[in-house]
Amino acid sequence: MTAKTRKAPPRAMAMLESLRGLGYSTAAALADIVDNSISADAGEIRIDFQWNGSDSRVLILDNGRGMSDPELEGAMRLGDKNPLATREAHDLGRFGVGLKTASLSQCRRLTVASAKGDERSCLRWDLDELAADPQSDWLLFEGPAEGSERHLASLDGKASGTLVLWEMLDRIVTAGYTVDDFLALTVLVEAHLAMVFHRLLEGPRARIKLLLNGRAVEPWDPFMSGHPAKPWTSPPAPMRSDSGLVVAQCHVLPHNDKLTKDEFKTNEGPAGWTAQQGFYVYRNERLLVAGGWLGLGNSKAWNREEAHRLARIQLDIPNTADADWKIDVRKSTARPPVALRGWLTRLAEDTRERARRVFAYRGTPMPTQRNTPIEQAWRVDRVKDGIRYRIEPNHPAVAAVLDSAGDLAPLVKAMLRVIEESVPVQRIWLDTAENKDTPKTGFSGEPPEAVATVLRTLFADMIGRRGMSVDAAKRSLLSTEPFQNYPGLIAGLGGPGSA
């Protein structure tokens, strides 16, 4: 017996309005449109924000291969492609809904015009037009809306290319929205696109040129490739999976003491240093996930913590792995398959620990060129009920005072013990967490003369009271925290007026 069935097609307006709530940001929505342009072999994509109050609009123009009328109709149809179907290796899409859902999440009228050879096609989704006719179904309108024809002029004379026009920006231009808000939005969009497409924008032979309001978008490299102060980069680590080859490369970024103010600000990323730590998942060099630990951890999932903010891991997956990695429609979340979680956890553990050491020691103490250990002013004692921070009595500055103290030695030791027992650990931790920066130490920001004054005092004690040679005293200072960062000042000791 044949089972009884009935058709239950979705109501157009109900479905379209529901799809508007998928959670796209404006920047993420535009990235989806750029994906389509890249898949169409575009070399240049122009995005223009045009302010006109409630009639403001956004235009995206590319010089890709364009679409014929049947191709455009397919592109405008929701779910035109099966996400399970095999895609071309370079394809950045998957679900066949990105153009529509991304656009309609921001606007109520989506118009797409395309040129291919001598053929010109233009179709639009217009939610207000559909809502005005209760009997309307999935109706695509041909041509631009009345009064919008002039906005398609940038496609005139093009041999090929596609123009996407967003109008009636009800999810962007809301009550009280001003031109300043509109301009601020372009800054957020630029930062997001610079990050998502940085590998396609980089280098003298960049795959694409991306312009926002006529200005080229400069790539933002999360890994600070080539920076001389970068402490560690792992070799690429490939791993075979059921859905293809996955390649990881781990990075620890420089401590901010090793960066200029501009470098520190530039490299923190759109969300800031702490939020940007973790995995960066790419597919076809397009960034899908920017930071976070992908739900990995040991007893529980790792959070994004200050101590690991310098850890970033590049992860390349093939476009055959979307289902295994649970890539969502917005291309903003991913979950690694069970078979890879152990491998990724081990990589992340190593990277996090390396980043923690750099963060804790401001990129030092590192061995000197002669592999001489750095004498630290503080040490960490691990005791049964926790850890304690102690002043290191063998540090040259501390040892010099203790050796010279004579009858005052008990008083000096009492003073050092008071300092040890009153280190404002909780205050330091709170200030670091709230200000997203580590307190200034190691003479950071101090003029050279302030450092030189201390160096001359210690140097004079070494060659005077302790009888060290000039060279031996300099070698000692070069391996002493925090003076190992001032080789030029140490080299100048022993000259006229230095001691």
Tab-separated table of C-alpha atoms in Angstrom:
chain	number	residue	atom	x	y	z
A	1	MET	CA	0.000	0.000	0.000
A	2	THR	CA	1.384	3.377	-1.001
A	3	ALA	CA	1.708	5.779	1.915
A	4	LYS	CA	-0.401	8.895	1.702
A	5	THR	CA	1.607	12.061	1.240
A	6	ARG	CA	0.910	15.717	0.873
A	7	LYS	CA	2.930	18.693	-0.221
A	8	ALA	CA	3.905	21.206	2.459
A	9	PRO	CA	5.897	23.947	0.725
A	10	PRO	CA	6.999	26.816	2.959
A	11	ARG	CA	5.164	30.110	2.694
A	12	ALA	CA	7.481	32.529	0.972
A	13	MET	CA	7.191	35.507	3.305
A	14	ALA	CA	7.291	33.411	6.467
A	15	MET	CA	10.390	31.579	5.277
A	16	LEU	CA	12.199	34.662	4.007
A	17	GLU	CA	11.531	36.619	7.186
A	18	SER	CA	12.712	33.660	9.267
A	19	LEU	CA	15.945	33.328	7.279
A	20	ARG	CA	16.719	36.953	8.066
A	21	GLY	CA	17.393	35.923	11.645
A	22	LEU	CA	20.390	33.646	11.016
A	23	GLY	CA	22.633	36.044	12.905
A	24	TYR	CA	24.841	37.578	10.238
A	25	SER	CA	26.763	40.704	11.099
A	26	THR	CA	27.078	43.193	8.255
A	27	ALA	CA	30.762	42.295	7.904
A	28	ALA	CA	30.072	38.543	7.792
A	29	ALA	CA	27.262	39.080	5.269
A	30	LEU	CA	29.569	41.041	2.967
A	31	ALA	CA	32.245	38.364	3.291
A	32	ASP	CA	29.710	35.862	1.934
A	33	ILE	CA	29.096	38.077	-1.093
A	34	VAL	CA	32.844	38.412	-1.655
A	35	ASP	CA	33.078	34.599	-1.561
A	36	ASN	CA	30.744	34.412	-4.546
A	37	SER	CA	32.848	36.931	-6.444
A	38	ILE	CA	36.032	34.962	-5.765
A	39	SER	CA	34.349	31.735	-6.879
A	40	ALA	CA	33.441	33.582	-10.095
A	41	ASP	CA	37.169	34.284	-10.698
A	42	ALA	CA	36.916	37.975	-9.920
A	43	GLY	CA	40.246	39.767	-9.580
A	44	GLU	CA	38.748	42.982	-8.233
A	45	ILE	CA	35.782	43.495	-5.905
A	46	ARG	CA	34.474	46.946	-5.034
A	47	ILE	CA	32.237	47.579	-2.025
A	48	ASP	CA	30.592	50.991	-1.689
A	49	PHE	CA	28.590	52.274	1.264
A	50	GLN	CA	26.386	55.147	0.076
A	51	TRP	CA	24.700	57.219	2.779
A	52	ASN	CA	21.287	58.752	2.171
A	53	GLY	CA	19.450	58.357	5.450
A	54	SER	CA	16.776	55.670	5.255
A	55	ASP	CA	17.506	55.359	1.508
A	56	SER	CA	21.137	54.402	2.071
A	57	ARG	CA	22.496	51.478	0.093
A	58	VAL	CA	25.452	49.125	-0.280
A	59	LEU	CA	26.828	48.026	-3.661
A	60	ILE	CA	29.223	45.154	-4.375
A	61	LEU	CA	30.692	45.082	-7.898
A	62	ASP	CA	33.077	42.450	-9.232
A	63	ASN	CA	34.803	41.773	-12.548
A	64	GLY	CA	34.225	38.028	-12.466
A	65	ARG	CA	32.899	35.903	-15.282
A	66	GLY	CA	29.291	37.029	-14.740
A	67	MET	CA	26.098	35.001	-15.145
A	68	SER	CA	23.668	34.264	-17.908
A	69	ASP	CA	19.979	34.716	-17.168
A	70	PRO	CA	19.456	31.025	-16.210
A	71	GLU	CA	22.579	31.116	-14.063
A	72	LEU	CA	21.405	34.240	-12.279
A	73	GLU	CA	17.979	32.725	-11.671
A	74	GLY	CA	19.689	29.706	-10.105
A	75	ALA	CA	21.893	31.928	-7.973
A	76	MET	CA	18.835	33.822	-6.705
A	77	ARG	CA	16.896	30.655	-5.870
A	78	LEU	CA	17.127	29.514	-2.245
A	79	GLY	CA	18.743	26.104	-1.940
A	80	ASP	CA	19.616	25.872	-5.617
A	81	LYS	CA	22.589	23.614	-4.837
A	82	ASN	CA	22.668	20.536	-2.656
A	83	PRO	CA	25.250	21.100	0.134
A	84	LEU	CA	26.147	17.402	-0.079
A	85	ALA	CA	27.098	17.663	-3.740
A	86	THR	CA	30.779	17.595	-4.702
A	87	ARG	CA	32.126	21.095	-5.344
A	88	GLU	CA	35.046	22.321	-7.382
A	89	ALA	CA	38.256	22.390	-5.367
A	90	HIS	CA	38.402	26.221	-5.303
A	91	ASP	CA	34.700	26.775	-4.494
A	92	LEU	CA	34.115	28.816	-1.334
A	93	GLY	CA	30.392	28.048	-1.108
A	94	ARG	CA	28.527	25.089	0.275
A	95	PHE	CA	24.852	25.606	1.081
A	96	GLY	CA	23.618	27.543	-1.956
A	97	VAL	CA	21.865	30.160	0.176
A	98	GLY	CA	24.659	32.576	1.094
A	99	LEU	CA	23.866	35.316	-1.411
A	100	LYS	CA	20.230	35.441	-0.340
A	101	THR	CA	20.429	34.858	3.404
A	102	ALA	CA	23.454	37.115	3.868
A	103	SER	CA	21.915	39.935	1.853
A	104	LEU	CA	18.388	39.725	3.252
A	105	SER	CA	19.782	39.657	6.781
A	106	GLN	CA	20.754	43.293	6.134
A	107	CYS	CA	18.191	44.635	3.671
A	108	ARG	CA	14.625	44.163	2.431
A	109	ARG	CA	15.461	44.595	-1.231
A	110	LEU	CA	18.192	42.594	-2.943
A	111	THR	CA	18.936	43.317	-6.588
A	112	VAL	CA	21.552	41.408	-8.575
A	113	ALA	CA	22.574	42.411	-12.089
A	114	SER	CA	25.104	40.505	-14.161
A	115	ALA	CA	26.894	40.837	-17.477
A	116	LYS	CA	28.206	37.904	-19.469
A	117	GLY	CA	29.243	38.541	-23.038
A	118	ASP	CA	26.450	40.421	-24.741
A	119	GLU	CA	23.857	39.241	-22.230
A	120	ARG	CA	22.543	41.413	-19.388
A	121	SER	CA	20.326	40.031	-16.637
A	122	CYS	CA	18.805	41.548	-13.519
A	123	LEU	CA	16.626	39.953	-10.822
A	124	ARG	CA	15.597	41.031	-7.338
A	125	TRP	CA	14.028	39.852	-4.144
A	126	ASP	CA	11.729	42.558	-2.740
A	127	LEU	CA	10.214	41.649	0.614
A	128	ASP	CA	7.855	44.631	0.761
A	129	GLU	CA	6.505	43.847	-2.706
A	130	LEU	CA	5.897	40.251	-1.668
A	131	ALA	CA	4.238	41.308	1.583
A	132	ALA	CA	1.891	43.641	-0.281
A	133	ASP	CA	0.325	40.707	-2.147
A	134	PRO	CA	-0.942	37.977	0.212
A	135	GLN	CA	-1.294	35.606	-2.746
A	136	SER	CA	2.305	36.018	-3.874
A	137	ASP	CA	4.546	33.022	-3.685
A	138	TRP	CA	8.272	32.738	-4.435
A	139	LEU	CA	8.237	35.586	-6.934
A	140	LEU	CA	11.485	36.998	-8.273
A	141	PHE	CA	11.078	40.413	-9.831
A	142	GLU	CA	12.841	41.227	-13.094
A	143	GLY	CA	14.891	44.374	-13.300
A	144	PRO	CA	15.655	46.980	-10.635
A	145	ALA	CA	12.979	48.693	-8.569
A	146	GLU	CA	11.577	51.952	-9.885
A	147	GLY	CA	14.092	54.711	-9.191
A	148	SER	CA	16.991	52.312	-8.635
A	149	GLU	CA	18.088	51.990	-12.240
A	150	ARG	CA	20.889	54.548	-11.800
A	151	HIS	CA	22.536	52.428	-9.123
A	152	LEU	CA	23.310	49.749	-11.715
A	153	ALA	CA	25.232	52.127	-13.968
A	154	SER	CA	28.630	50.901	-12.749
A	155	LEU	CA	27.998	47.653	-14.647
A	156	ASP	CA	27.511	49.506	-17.950
A	157	GLY	CA	30.126	48.717	-20.553
A	158	LYS	CA	31.510	45.733	-18.646
A	159	ALA	CA	32.287	42.628	-20.673
A	160	SER	CA	31.571	40.543	-17.601
A	161	GLY	CA	30.886	41.013	-13.928
A	162	THR	CA	28.174	41.082	-11.294
A	163	LEU	CA	26.664	43.846	-9.189
A	164	VAL	CA	24.869	43.176	-5.900
A	165	LEU	CA	22.715	46.016	-4.584
A	166	TRP	CA	21.325	46.191	-1.045
A	167	GLU	CA	18.522	48.677	-0.515
A	168	MET	CA	16.097	49.342	2.348
A	169	LEU	CA	18.740	48.584	4.952
A	170	ASP	CA	16.301	48.088	7.824
A	171	ARG	CA	18.748	45.965	9.847
A	172	ILE	CA	21.480	48.606	9.535
A	173	VAL	CA	19.870	52.048	9.328
A	174	THR	CA	17.556	51.960	12.332
A	175	ALA	CA	15.964	54.783	14.357
A	176	GLY	CA	18.569	57.359	15.398
A	177	TYR	CA	21.208	55.985	13.029
A	178	THR	CA	23.516	58.697	11.648
A	179	VAL	CA	26.143	59.102	8.967
A	180	ASP	CA	28.794	58.748	11.677
A	181	ASP	CA	27.368	55.342	12.592
A	182	PHE	CA	27.449	54.404	8.910
A	183	LEU	CA	31.110	55.408	8.645
A	184	ALA	CA	31.949	53.523	11.854
A	185	LEU	CA	30.348	50.438	10.338
A	186	THR	CA	32.681	50.643	7.335
A	187	VAL	CA	35.664	50.544	9.711
A	188	LEU	CA	34.363	47.322	11.296
A	189	VAL	CA	33.685	45.824	7.878
A	190	GLU	CA	37.169	46.705	6.631
A	191	ALA	CA	38.824	45.079	9.660
A	192	HIS	CA	36.771	41.911	9.200
A	193	LEU	CA	37.435	41.602	5.468
A	194	ALA	CA	41.141	42.330	5.967
A	195	MET	CA	41.274	39.370	8.349
A	196	VAL	CA	39.011	36.906	6.519
A	197	PHE	CA	40.677	37.336	3.115
A	198	HIS	CA	44.214	38.240	4.195
A	199	ARG	CA	45.843	35.271	2.461
A	200	LEU	CA	44.118	36.158	-0.820
A	201	LEU	CA	45.113	39.826	-0.478
A	202	GLU	CA	48.771	39.285	0.473
A	203	GLY	CA	51.869	39.501	-1.637
A	204	PRO	CA	52.854	40.944	-4.994
A	205	ARG	CA	50.739	38.305	-6.756
A	206	ALA	CA	47.607	38.652	-4.637
A	207	ARG	CA	44.627	36.691	-5.948
A	208	ILE	CA	42.169	39.533	-5.407
A	209	LYS	CA	42.049	43.279	-4.938
A	210	LEU	CA	39.367	44.411	-2.533
A	211	LEU	CA	38.295	48.059	-2.363
A	212	LEU	CA	36.010	49.631	0.219
A	213	ASN	CA	34.674	53.051	-0.757
A	214	GLY	CA	37.509	53.274	-3.276
A	215	ARG	CA	40.294	52.437	-0.817
A	216	ALA	CA	42.237	49.186	-1.006
A	217	VAL	CA	41.699	46.844	1.942
A	218	GLU	CA	45.094	45.936	3.408
A	219	PRO	CA	45.487	42.343	4.627
A	220	TRP	CA	45.726	41.638	8.360
A	221	ASP	CA	48.005	38.670	9.082
A	222	PRO	CA	47.078	37.053	12.442
A	223	PHE	CA	50.471	35.352	12.671
A	224	MET	CA	52.788	38.363	12.238
A	225	SER	CA	54.761	36.412	9.664
A	226	GLY	CA	58.371	37.538	9.353
A	227	HIS	CA	58.407	39.807	12.413
A	228	PRO	CA	61.946	39.708	13.860
A	229	ALA	CA	60.713	39.557	17.486
A	230	LYS	CA	58.426	36.575	16.938
A	231	PRO	CA	59.685	33.894	19.343
A	232	TRP	CA	58.405	30.689	17.740
A	233	THR	CA	56.758	29.203	14.652
A	234	SER	CA	56.371	25.457	14.192
A	235	PRO	CA	56.903	23.677	10.880
A	236	PRO	CA	53.643	22.748	9.098
A	237	ALA	CA	52.128	19.572	10.554
A	238	PRO	CA	49.974	17.553	8.103
A	239	MET	CA	47.389	14.995	9.204
A	240	ARG	CA	45.262	12.746	7.023
A	241	SER	CA	41.560	12.560	7.822
A	242	ASP	CA	38.581	10.810	6.262
A	243	SER	CA	37.627	14.035	4.480
A	244	GLY	CA	41.093	15.022	3.272
A	245	LEU	CA	44.408	16.489	4.365
A	246	VAL	CA	44.456	18.901	7.322
A	247	VAL	CA	47.562	21.039	7.905
A	248	ALA	CA	48.370	22.875	11.144
A	249	GLN	CA	51.054	25.435	11.911
A	250	CYS	CA	51.510	26.845	15.407
A	251	HIS	CA	52.619	30.370	16.280
A	252	VAL	CA	53.609	32.280	19.400
A	253	LEU	CA	53.510	36.040	18.870
A	254	PRO	CA	55.912	38.573	20.417
A	255	HIS	CA	55.214	40.068	23.819
A	256	ASN	CA	54.023	43.642	23.559
A	257	ASP	CA	57.312	44.832	25.091
A	258	LYS	CA	58.919	43.737	21.809
A	259	LEU	CA	56.486	45.787	19.728
A	260	THR	CA	56.007	49.461	19.017
A	261	LYS	CA	52.705	51.018	20.039
A	262	ASP	CA	51.530	50.942	16.426
A	263	GLU	CA	52.539	47.291	16.018
A	264	PHE	CA	50.767	46.337	19.234
A	265	LYS	CA	47.558	48.066	18.125
A	266	THR	CA	47.701	46.744	14.565
A	267	ASN	CA	48.327	43.119	15.484
A	268	GLU	CA	45.736	42.749	18.238
A	269	GLY	CA	43.064	42.063	15.592
A	270	PRO	CA	39.442	43.212	15.335
A	271	ALA	CA	38.448	41.630	18.672
A	272	GLY	CA	41.608	42.316	20.716
A	273	TRP	CA	44.529	40.184	21.840
A	274	THR	CA	42.700	37.920	24.272
A	275	ALA	CA	39.744	37.192	21.995
A	276	GLN	CA	41.965	36.528	18.961
A	277	GLN	CA	43.952	33.671	20.536
A	278	GLY	CA	43.431	30.109	19.392
A	279	PHE	CA	42.732	28.335	16.128
A	280	TYR	CA	42.325	30.038	12.753
A	281	VAL	CA	40.475	27.652	10.472
A	282	TYR	CA	40.860	28.203	6.715
A	283	ARG	CA	39.260	26.625	3.701
A	284	ASN	CA	40.841	27.469	0.359
A	285	GLU	CA	42.811	30.205	2.147
A	286	ARG	CA	39.565	31.869	3.241
A	287	LEU	CA	39.312	32.300	7.012
A	288	LEU	CA	36.262	30.623	8.550
A	289	VAL	CA	36.979	30.784	12.286
A	290	ALA	CA	39.130	33.513	13.838
A	291	GLY	CA	40.322	32.413	17.248
A	292	GLY	CA	38.927	30.254	20.019
A	293	TRP	CA	39.874	26.732	21.041
A	294	LEU	CA	37.228	24.782	19.073
A	295	GLY	CA	35.786	23.245	22.227
A	296	LEU	CA	39.077	21.477	22.958
A	297	GLY	CA	40.597	21.026	26.393
A	298	ASN	CA	41.366	18.335	28.916
A	299	SER	CA	38.866	17.976	31.751
A	300	LYS	CA	36.864	20.897	30.329
A	301	ALA	CA	36.954	23.156	27.293
A	302	TRP	CA	39.600	25.871	27.365
A	303	ASN	CA	38.554	29.494	27.708
A	304	ARG	CA	40.326	32.443	26.149
A	305	GLU	CA	42.659	33.618	28.905
A	306	GLU	CA	45.155	36.443	29.149
A	307	ALA	CA	48.053	34.079	29.743
A	308	HIS	CA	47.558	32.428	26.336
A	309	ARG	CA	46.763	35.494	24.269
A	310	LEU	CA	49.952	35.154	22.193
A	311	ALA	CA	49.011	31.656	20.946
A	312	ARG	CA	47.557	31.364	17.435
A	313	ILE	CA	47.321	28.223	15.308
A	314	GLN	CA	46.726	28.178	11.555
A	315	LEU	CA	44.580	25.255	10.431
A	316	ASP	CA	43.859	24.481	6.776
A	317	ILE	CA	41.019	22.110	5.928
A	318	PRO	CA	39.801	21.041	2.452
A	319	ASN	CA	36.369	22.051	1.166
A	320	THR	CA	35.436	18.359	1.269
A	321	ALA	CA	35.497	18.536	5.085
A	322	ASP	CA	32.565	20.895	5.748
A	323	ALA	CA	30.247	18.205	7.056
A	324	ASP	CA	32.909	16.578	9.243
A	325	TRP	CA	33.849	19.963	10.691
A	326	LYS	CA	30.210	21.098	11.060
A	327	ILE	CA	30.744	24.344	9.162
A	328	ASP	CA	27.622	26.478	9.539
A	329	VAL	CA	25.814	28.553	6.897
A	330	ARG	CA	27.503	31.769	8.035
A	331	LYS	CA	30.977	30.148	7.842
A	332	SER	CA	31.706	31.304	11.365
A	333	THR	CA	31.816	28.146	13.486
A	334	ALA	CA	33.586	24.812	13.205
A	335	ARG	CA	33.939	21.695	15.354
A	336	PRO	CA	36.780	19.285	14.654
A	337	PRO	CA	35.886	15.627	14.072
A	338	VAL	CA	36.539	13.231	16.940
A	339	ALA	CA	39.395	11.529	15.091
A	340	LEU	CA	41.416	14.774	15.044
A	341	ARG	CA	40.646	16.131	18.501
A	342	GLY	CA	43.532	14.374	20.281
A	343	TRP	CA	46.090	15.569	17.722
A	344	LEU	CA	44.787	19.137	17.822
A	345	THR	CA	44.679	19.119	21.623
A	346	ARG	CA	48.344	18.127	21.815
A	347	LEU	CA	49.323	20.857	19.359
A	348	ALA	CA	47.315	23.414	21.297
A	349	GLU	CA	48.718	22.336	24.670
A	350	ASP	CA	52.272	22.832	23.446
A	351	THR	CA	51.486	26.194	21.829
A	352	ARG	CA	49.572	27.468	24.860
A	353	GLU	CA	52.423	26.554	27.202
A	354	ARG	CA	54.999	28.258	24.980
A	355	ALA	CA	52.778	31.359	24.751
A	356	ARG	CA	52.267	31.361	28.511
A	357	ARG	CA	56.026	31.396	29.097
A	358	VAL	CA	56.516	34.314	26.711
A	359	PHE	CA	53.615	36.190	28.333
A	360	ALA	CA	54.878	35.508	31.875
A	361	TYR	CA	58.464	36.535	31.165
A	362	ARG	CA	57.701	39.304	28.643
A	363	GLY	CA	59.571	37.313	26.029
A	364	THR	CA	62.491	36.714	28.439
A	365	PRO	CA	64.431	35.328	30.181
A	366	MET	CA	66.023	33.756	27.159
A	367	PRO	CA	69.571	32.357	27.071
A	368	THR	CA	72.213	34.781	25.907
A	369	GLN	CA	74.199	34.161	22.738
A	370	ARG	CA	76.643	32.083	24.808
A	371	ASN	CA	73.777	30.056	26.307
A	372	THR	CA	74.408	31.639	29.722
A	373	PRO	CA	71.259	31.398	31.875
A	374	ILE	CA	69.622	34.695	32.815
A	375	GLU	CA	69.861	35.572	36.515
A	376	GLN	CA	66.316	36.390	37.586
A	377	ALA	CA	65.396	38.796	40.365
A	378	TRP	CA	62.377	36.689	41.375
A	379	ARG	CA	61.899	32.965	41.726
A	380	VAL	CA	58.794	30.842	42.166
A	381	ASP	CA	58.770	28.359	45.041
A	382	ARG	CA	56.170	25.621	44.794
A	383	VAL	CA	55.009	24.605	48.267
A	384	LYS	CA	52.384	22.213	49.531
A	385	ASP	CA	49.625	24.823	49.752
A	386	GLY	CA	50.422	26.701	46.526
A	387	ILE	CA	53.210	28.895	45.185
A	388	ARG	CA	55.176	31.743	46.710
A	389	TYR	CA	57.193	34.460	44.997
A	390	ARG	CA	60.649	35.021	46.484
A	391	ILE	CA	63.402	37.550	45.786
A	392	GLU	CA	66.437	35.704	44.450
A	393	PRO	CA	69.364	36.409	46.859
A	394	ASN	CA	71.932	35.430	44.218
A	395	HIS	CA	70.817	38.157	41.831
A	396	PRO	CA	73.841	40.482	41.509
A	397	ALA	CA	71.980	43.563	42.721
A	398	VAL	CA	70.545	41.752	45.736
A	399	ALA	CA	73.790	39.940	46.533
A	400	ALA	CA	75.763	43.199	46.404
A	401	VAL	CA	73.512	44.798	49.017
A	402	LEU	CA	73.530	41.746	51.299
A	403	ASP	CA	77.319	41.417	51.098
A	404	SER	CA	77.808	45.066	51.960
A	405	ALA	CA	75.124	45.334	54.621
A	406	GLY	CA	77.310	44.378	57.585
A	407	ASP	CA	75.381	44.999	60.808
A	408	LEU	CA	72.404	46.094	58.733
A	409	ALA	CA	72.069	42.659	57.068
A	410	PRO	CA	69.207	41.493	59.361
A	411	LEU	CA	67.342	44.730	58.655
A	412	VAL	CA	67.871	44.378	54.893
A	413	LYS	CA	66.682	40.753	54.978
A	414	ALA	CA	63.626	41.797	56.982
A	415	MET	CA	62.860	44.456	54.365
A	416	LEU	CA	63.168	41.906	51.538
A	417	ARG	CA	60.862	39.522	53.401
A	418	VAL	CA	58.254	42.270	53.808
A	419	ILE	CA	58.438	42.930	50.055
A	420	GLU	CA	58.015	39.206	49.327
A	421	GLU	CA	55.020	38.878	51.617
A	422	SER	CA	53.299	41.990	50.302
A	423	VAL	CA	53.549	41.508	46.549
A	424	PRO	CA	50.097	42.715	45.356
A	425	VAL	CA	49.381	39.548	43.380
A	426	GLN	CA	45.603	39.975	43.332
A	427	ARG	CA	45.866	43.639	42.335
A	428	ILE	CA	48.328	42.828	39.546
A	429	TRP	CA	46.056	40.055	38.289
A	430	LEU	CA	42.976	42.301	38.410
A	431	ASP	CA	44.685	45.232	36.687
A	432	THR	CA	46.003	42.917	33.975
A	433	ALA	CA	42.572	41.351	33.403
A	434	GLU	CA	40.761	44.689	33.330
A	435	ASN	CA	43.279	46.669	31.299
A	436	LYS	CA	44.182	43.774	28.962
A	437	ASP	CA	47.829	44.638	29.419
A	438	THR	CA	50.675	43.568	31.665
A	439	PRO	CA	52.143	46.075	34.133
A	440	LYS	CA	55.263	47.900	33.006
A	441	THR	CA	58.511	46.340	34.263
A	442	GLY	CA	62.039	45.833	32.971
A	443	PHE	CA	62.521	49.623	32.681
A	444	SER	CA	59.859	49.649	29.933
A	445	GLY	CA	59.223	53.234	28.871
A	446	GLU	CA	62.048	54.576	31.063
A	447	PRO	CA	64.712	56.858	29.540
A	448	PRO	CA	68.114	55.231	28.912
A	449	GLU	CA	69.731	57.362	31.623
A	450	ALA	CA	67.511	55.773	34.283
A	451	VAL	CA	68.804	52.344	33.288
A	452	ALA	CA	72.390	53.587	32.953
A	453	THR	CA	72.367	55.016	36.503
A	454	VAL	CA	71.533	51.614	37.978
A	455	LEU	CA	74.024	49.855	35.711
A	456	ARG	CA	76.864	52.183	36.717
A	457	THR	CA	76.169	51.580	40.407
A	458	LEU	CA	76.270	47.790	40.011
A	459	PHE	CA	79.261	47.924	37.664
A	460	ALA	CA	81.265	50.022	40.131
A	461	ASP	CA	80.521	47.533	42.919
A	462	MET	CA	81.556	44.587	40.749
A	463	ILE	CA	84.968	45.952	39.722
A	464	GLY	CA	85.616	47.804	42.958
A	465	ARG	CA	84.516	45.926	46.057
A	466	ARG	CA	84.185	42.497	44.390
A	467	GLY	CA	87.360	42.774	42.277
A	468	MET	CA	85.854	41.571	38.977
A	469	SER	CA	87.474	42.466	35.678
A	470	VAL	CA	85.675	44.866	33.363
A	471	ASP	CA	84.865	42.091	30.877
A	472	ALA	CA	83.631	39.733	33.612
A	473	ALA	CA	81.392	42.446	35.082
A	474	LYS	CA	79.896	43.178	31.672
A	475	ARG	CA	79.266	39.496	30.995
A	476	SER	CA	77.525	39.203	34.350
A	477	LEU	CA	75.264	42.178	33.651
A	478	LEU	CA	74.432	40.840	30.188
A	479	SER	CA	73.068	37.696	31.831
A	480	THR	CA	71.144	39.495	34.568
A	481	GLU	CA	67.444	40.390	34.490
A	482	PRO	CA	66.426	43.010	33.347
A	483	PHE	CA	69.730	44.289	31.948
A	484	GLN	CA	70.073	41.630	29.236
A	485	ASN	CA	67.832	43.864	27.117
A	486	TYR	CA	70.355	46.745	27.197
A	487	PRO	CA	73.569	45.453	25.582
A	488	GLY	CA	74.396	48.874	24.162
A	489	LEU	CA	74.400	50.540	27.581
A	490	ILE	CA	76.464	47.705	29.065
A	491	ALA	CA	78.995	47.968	26.230
A	492	GLY	CA	79.515	51.611	27.159
A	493	LEU	CA	80.452	50.858	30.768
A	494	GLY	CA	84.111	51.256	31.718
A	495	GLY	CA	84.606	54.297	29.525
A	496	PRO	CA	85.312	57.852	30.704
A	497	GLY	CA	82.997	58.775	33.561
A	498	SER	CA	81.155	55.463	33.515
A	499	ALA	CA	82.058	54.339	37.009
